[in-house]
């Protein structure tokens, strides 16, 4: 039995968008550049877990076309709070959900591969990309904790200081 068969009463309409897209003739939002439009590129961590020892942005700031280079220190100085906004929930025994502080740009440590550590804003996309490569980040790589079983062990590294034992929420399904 062919489970992908089209019912006899339904007529399948051909897709009209594919041909221009696969031939390079498609239009994307990135194709339209507005006058004065700036472009941004994030500098991301290659580490799953690490301390940030230093971030040197001077070369990036001096690169052609660069408008700004921001780090976690800039975000902190601007008073921007946590990127995390979890819904408050009550757990087992009335415990509350712990919401660790999650900075918009990592300042002291990175918590996953791809964690954003800097933002380069430039006059065009290529200038932003080129300048982002000039941001020098010195990391102290730490042992990552990538599964629940390891995180729950008594000798596991403490990931979030706000969540003792790496538990942010203790919840159980209601009993029948």
PDB file of C-alpha atoms in Angstrom, residues 4-167:
ATOM      1  CA  UNK A   4       1.879   8.735   0.082  1.00  0.00           C
ATOM      2  CA  UNK A   5      -0.687   8.336  -2.695  1.00  0.00           C
ATOM      3  CA  UNK A   6      -2.789  11.378  -3.463  1.00  0.00           C
ATOM      4  CA  UNK A   7      -6.513  10.720  -3.059  1.00  0.00           C
ATOM      5  CA  UNK A   8      -8.350  10.495  -6.380  1.00  0.00           C
ATOM      6  CA  UNK A   9     -10.526  13.481  -5.546  1.00  0.00           C
ATOM      7  CA  UNK A  10      -7.564  15.770  -4.740  1.00  0.00           C
ATOM      8  CA  UNK A  11      -5.570  17.353  -7.513  1.00  0.00           C
ATOM      9  CA  UNK A  12      -1.941  17.933  -6.598  1.00  0.00           C
ATOM     10  CA  UNK A  13      -0.798  21.417  -7.610  1.00  0.00           C
ATOM     11  CA  UNK A  14       2.757  21.666  -8.902  1.00  0.00           C
ATOM     12  CA  UNK A  15       5.211  23.621  -6.793  1.00  0.00           C
ATOM     13  CA  UNK A  16       6.096  26.826  -8.588  1.00  0.00           C
ATOM     14  CA  UNK A  17       8.792  28.171  -6.235  1.00  0.00           C
ATOM     15  CA  UNK A  18      11.401  25.428  -6.649  1.00  0.00           C
ATOM     16  CA  UNK A  19      12.758  26.156 -10.126  1.00  0.00           C
ATOM     17  CA  UNK A  20      13.816  29.785  -9.485  1.00  0.00           C
ATOM     18  CA  UNK A  21      15.322  28.875  -6.104  1.00  0.00           C
ATOM     19  CA  UNK A  22      17.438  25.964  -7.313  1.00  0.00           C
ATOM     20  CA  UNK A  23      18.625  27.936 -10.360  1.00  0.00           C
ATOM     21  CA  UNK A  24      19.772  30.958  -8.358  1.00  0.00           C
ATOM     22  CA  UNK A  25      16.959  33.185  -9.586  1.00  0.00           C
ATOM     23  CA  UNK A  26      14.952  33.202  -6.336  1.00  0.00           C
ATOM     24  CA  UNK A  27      14.449  36.282  -4.172  1.00  0.00           C
ATOM     25  CA  UNK A  28      15.206  36.198  -0.473  1.00  0.00           C
ATOM     26  CA  UNK A  29      14.879  38.843   2.238  1.00  0.00           C
ATOM     27  CA  UNK A  30      18.683  39.027   2.321  1.00  0.00           C
ATOM     28  CA  UNK A  31      18.652  40.076  -1.353  1.00  0.00           C
ATOM     29  CA  UNK A  32      17.030  43.427  -0.548  1.00  0.00           C
ATOM     30  CA  UNK A  33      19.411  45.866   1.107  1.00  0.00           C
ATOM     31  CA  UNK A  34      17.843  49.033   2.498  1.00  0.00           C
ATOM     32  CA  UNK A  35      19.776  52.322   2.392  1.00  0.00           C
ATOM     33  CA  UNK A  36      21.883  52.652   5.544  1.00  0.00           C
ATOM     34  CA  UNK A  37      21.262  49.037   6.532  1.00  0.00           C
ATOM     35  CA  UNK A  38      23.872  47.524   8.843  1.00  0.00           C
ATOM     36  CA  UNK A  39      24.802  43.858   9.113  1.00  0.00           C
ATOM     37  CA  UNK A  40      25.777  41.840  12.149  1.00  0.00           C
ATOM     38  CA  UNK A  41      27.822  38.728  12.780  1.00  0.00           C
ATOM     39  CA  UNK A  42      28.107  36.829  16.058  1.00  0.00           C
ATOM     40  CA  UNK A  43      31.392  35.419  17.313  1.00  0.00           C
ATOM     41  CA  UNK A  44      30.548  32.011  18.753  1.00  0.00           C
ATOM     42  CA  UNK A  45      32.279  29.657  21.141  1.00  0.00           C
ATOM     43  CA  UNK A  46      33.909  26.505  19.780  1.00  0.00           C
ATOM     44  CA  UNK A  47      33.706  24.979  23.276  1.00  0.00           C
ATOM     45  CA  UNK A  48      30.847  23.154  24.992  1.00  0.00           C
ATOM     46  CA  UNK A  49      31.912  24.602  28.361  1.00  0.00           C
ATOM     47  CA  UNK A  50      34.720  27.046  29.087  1.00  0.00           C
ATOM     48  CA  UNK A  51      35.777  30.091  31.074  1.00  0.00           C
ATOM     49  CA  UNK A  52      36.349  33.223  29.029  1.00  0.00           C
ATOM     50  CA  UNK A  53      39.767  34.515  30.074  1.00  0.00           C
ATOM     51  CA  UNK A  54      39.810  37.502  27.720  1.00  0.00           C
ATOM     52  CA  UNK A  55      38.195  38.964  24.620  1.00  0.00           C
ATOM     53  CA  UNK A  56      40.282  41.258  22.434  1.00  0.00           C
ATOM     54  CA  UNK A  57      38.144  43.294  20.045  1.00  0.00           C
ATOM     55  CA  UNK A  58      40.621  46.041  19.085  1.00  0.00           C
ATOM     56  CA  UNK A  59      41.552  44.651  15.650  1.00  0.00           C
ATOM     57  CA  UNK A  60      37.887  44.066  14.830  1.00  0.00           C
ATOM     58  CA  UNK A  61      36.965  47.619  15.849  1.00  0.00           C
ATOM     59  CA  UNK A  62      39.617  49.007  13.492  1.00  0.00           C
ATOM     60  CA  UNK A  63      38.533  46.877  10.519  1.00  0.00           C
ATOM     61  CA  UNK A  64      37.048  48.672   7.491  1.00  0.00           C
ATOM     62  CA  UNK A  65      33.310  49.247   7.656  1.00  0.00           C
ATOM     63  CA  UNK A  66      32.895  48.246  11.308  1.00  0.00           C
ATOM     64  CA  UNK A  67      30.316  50.277  13.222  1.00  0.00           C
ATOM     65  CA  UNK A  68      30.467  48.511  16.602  1.00  0.00           C
ATOM     66  CA  UNK A  69      31.834  45.475  18.382  1.00  0.00           C
ATOM     67  CA  UNK A  70      29.968  44.406  21.512  1.00  0.00           C
ATOM     68  CA  UNK A  71      30.887  41.883  24.197  1.00  0.00           C
ATOM     69  CA  UNK A  72      29.237  40.604  27.344  1.00  0.00           C
ATOM     70  CA  UNK A  73      30.909  43.423  29.286  1.00  0.00           C
ATOM     71  CA  UNK A  74      29.116  45.975  27.068  1.00  0.00           C
ATOM     72  CA  UNK A  75      25.792  44.216  27.562  1.00  0.00           C
ATOM     73  CA  UNK A  76      26.330  44.138  31.320  1.00  0.00           C
ATOM     74  CA  UNK A  77      27.306  47.838  31.387  1.00  0.00           C
ATOM     75  CA  UNK A  78      24.132  48.675  29.443  1.00  0.00           C
ATOM     76  CA  UNK A  79      22.055  46.944  32.130  1.00  0.00           C
ATOM     77  CA  UNK A  80      20.588  44.339  29.806  1.00  0.00           C
ATOM     78  CA  UNK A  81      19.255  41.449  31.841  1.00  0.00           C
ATOM     79  CA  UNK A  82      18.888  37.755  31.263  1.00  0.00           C
ATOM     80  CA  UNK A  83      17.847  36.405  27.872  1.00  0.00           C
ATOM     81  CA  UNK A  84      15.918  33.668  29.667  1.00  0.00           C
ATOM     82  CA  UNK A  85      12.285  34.311  30.591  1.00  0.00           C
ATOM     83  CA  UNK A  86      10.886  30.981  31.770  1.00  0.00           C
ATOM     84  CA  UNK A  87       7.286  30.618  32.843  1.00  0.00           C
ATOM     85  CA  UNK A  88       7.165  30.373  36.658  1.00  0.00           C
ATOM     86  CA  UNK A  89       6.209  26.854  37.689  1.00  0.00           C
ATOM     87  CA  UNK A  90       5.757  25.017  40.956  1.00  0.00           C
ATOM     88  CA  UNK A  91       7.496  21.696  41.383  1.00  0.00           C
ATOM     89  CA  UNK A  92       7.462  18.809  43.808  1.00  0.00           C
ATOM     90  CA  UNK A  93       6.852  19.910  47.388  1.00  0.00           C
ATOM     91  CA  UNK A  94       6.132  23.493  46.305  1.00  0.00           C
ATOM     92  CA  UNK A  95       9.667  24.043  45.000  1.00  0.00           C
ATOM     93  CA  UNK A  96      10.068  26.859  42.507  1.00  0.00           C
ATOM     94  CA  UNK A  97      11.690  26.713  39.078  1.00  0.00           C
ATOM     95  CA  UNK A  98      15.235  28.077  39.256  1.00  0.00           C
ATOM     96  CA  UNK A  99      15.944  30.418  36.351  1.00  0.00           C
ATOM     97  CA  UNK A 100      19.714  30.811  35.966  1.00  0.00           C
ATOM     98  CA  UNK A 101      20.935  34.088  34.526  1.00  0.00           C
ATOM     99  CA  UNK A 102      21.557  33.664  30.793  1.00  0.00           C
ATOM    100  CA  UNK A 103      23.441  36.608  29.315  1.00  0.00           C
ATOM    101  CA  UNK A 104      22.707  37.801  25.791  1.00  0.00           C
ATOM    102  CA  UNK A 105      26.458  37.642  25.126  1.00  0.00           C
ATOM    103  CA  UNK A 106      28.574  35.350  27.314  1.00  0.00           C
ATOM    104  CA  UNK A 107      30.774  37.332  29.672  1.00  0.00           C
ATOM    105  CA  UNK A 108      32.568  34.983  32.035  1.00  0.00           C
ATOM    106  CA  UNK A 109      31.852  31.539  30.614  1.00  0.00           C
ATOM    107  CA  UNK A 110      30.298  29.715  27.705  1.00  0.00           C
ATOM    108  CA  UNK A 111      27.780  26.959  28.270  1.00  0.00           C
ATOM    109  CA  UNK A 112      27.493  25.352  24.833  1.00  0.00           C
ATOM    110  CA  UNK A 113      29.144  25.213  21.449  1.00  0.00           C
ATOM    111  CA  UNK A 114      27.913  28.239  19.560  1.00  0.00           C
ATOM    112  CA  UNK A 115      27.318  30.374  22.657  1.00  0.00           C
ATOM    113  CA  UNK A 116      27.589  34.013  21.498  1.00  0.00           C
ATOM    114  CA  UNK A 117      30.593  35.886  22.925  1.00  0.00           C
ATOM    115  CA  UNK A 118      30.709  38.994  20.715  1.00  0.00           C
ATOM    116  CA  UNK A 119      28.638  40.827  18.129  1.00  0.00           C
ATOM    117  CA  UNK A 120      30.202  42.711  15.227  1.00  0.00           C
ATOM    118  CA  UNK A 121      28.062  45.289  13.424  1.00  0.00           C
ATOM    119  CA  UNK A 122      29.323  46.614  10.092  1.00  0.00           C
ATOM    120  CA  UNK A 123      28.247  48.469   6.981  1.00  0.00           C
ATOM    121  CA  UNK A 124      27.931  45.255   5.000  1.00  0.00           C
ATOM    122  CA  UNK A 125      27.816  41.503   5.487  1.00  0.00           C
ATOM    123  CA  UNK A 126      31.363  40.773   4.350  1.00  0.00           C
ATOM    124  CA  UNK A 127      32.846  43.495   6.567  1.00  0.00           C
ATOM    125  CA  UNK A 128      30.983  42.026   9.564  1.00  0.00           C
ATOM    126  CA  UNK A 129      32.185  38.503   8.763  1.00  0.00           C
ATOM    127  CA  UNK A 130      35.794  39.617   8.212  1.00  0.00           C
ATOM    128  CA  UNK A 131      35.890  41.648  11.415  1.00  0.00           C
ATOM    129  CA  UNK A 132      34.324  38.832  13.454  1.00  0.00           C
ATOM    130  CA  UNK A 133      37.325  36.690  12.519  1.00  0.00           C
ATOM    131  CA  UNK A 134      39.570  39.332  14.116  1.00  0.00           C
ATOM    132  CA  UNK A 135      37.949  39.003  17.554  1.00  0.00           C
ATOM    133  CA  UNK A 136      40.394  37.017  19.695  1.00  0.00           C
ATOM    134  CA  UNK A 137      38.867  35.044  22.562  1.00  0.00           C
ATOM    135  CA  UNK A 138      41.058  33.220  25.065  1.00  0.00           C
ATOM    136  CA  UNK A 139      39.224  30.300  26.664  1.00  0.00           C
ATOM    137  CA  UNK A 140      39.994  27.848  29.437  1.00  0.00           C
ATOM    138  CA  UNK A 141      38.174  24.744  28.236  1.00  0.00           C
ATOM    139  CA  UNK A 142      36.305  22.857  30.954  1.00  0.00           C
ATOM    140  CA  UNK A 143      34.926  19.330  30.972  1.00  0.00           C
ATOM    141  CA  UNK A 144      31.422  19.515  29.506  1.00  0.00           C
ATOM    142  CA  UNK A 145      28.448  17.859  31.136  1.00  0.00           C
ATOM    143  CA  UNK A 146      26.299  16.599  28.301  1.00  0.00           C
ATOM    144  CA  UNK A 147      23.832  14.165  29.811  1.00  0.00           C
ATOM    145  CA  UNK A 148      21.408  14.047  32.704  1.00  0.00           C
ATOM    146  CA  UNK A 149      22.988  11.008  34.361  1.00  0.00           C
ATOM    147  CA  UNK A 150      26.410  12.710  34.606  1.00  0.00           C
ATOM    148  CA  UNK A 151      24.929  16.041  35.720  1.00  0.00           C
ATOM    149  CA  UNK A 152      23.041  14.337  38.572  1.00  0.00           C
ATOM    150  CA  UNK A 153      26.093  12.599  40.079  1.00  0.00           C
ATOM    151  CA  UNK A 154      27.263  13.973  43.428  1.00  0.00           C
ATOM    152  CA  UNK A 155      30.749  14.735  42.049  1.00  0.00           C
ATOM    153  CA  UNK A 156      29.491  16.351  38.816  1.00  0.00           C
ATOM    154  CA  UNK A 157      30.735  19.837  37.961  1.00  0.00           C
ATOM    155  CA  UNK A 158      28.319  22.511  39.145  1.00  0.00           C
ATOM    156  CA  UNK A 159      26.981  24.028  35.921  1.00  0.00           C
ATOM    157  CA  UNK A 160      24.711  26.800  37.200  1.00  0.00           C
ATOM    158  CA  UNK A 161      25.636  28.320  40.597  1.00  0.00           C
ATOM    159  CA  UNK A 162      21.947  29.107  41.183  1.00  0.00           C
ATOM    160  CA  UNK A 163      20.961  25.434  40.794  1.00  0.00           C
ATOM    161  CA  UNK A 164      22.576  23.249  43.468  1.00  0.00           C
ATOM    162  CA  UNK A 165      23.198  19.718  42.242  1.00  0.00           C
ATOM    163  CA  UNK A 166      22.412  20.879  38.689  1.00  0.00           C
ATOM    164  CA  UNK A 167      18.669  20.678  39.387  1.00  0.00           C
TER     165      UNK A 167
END
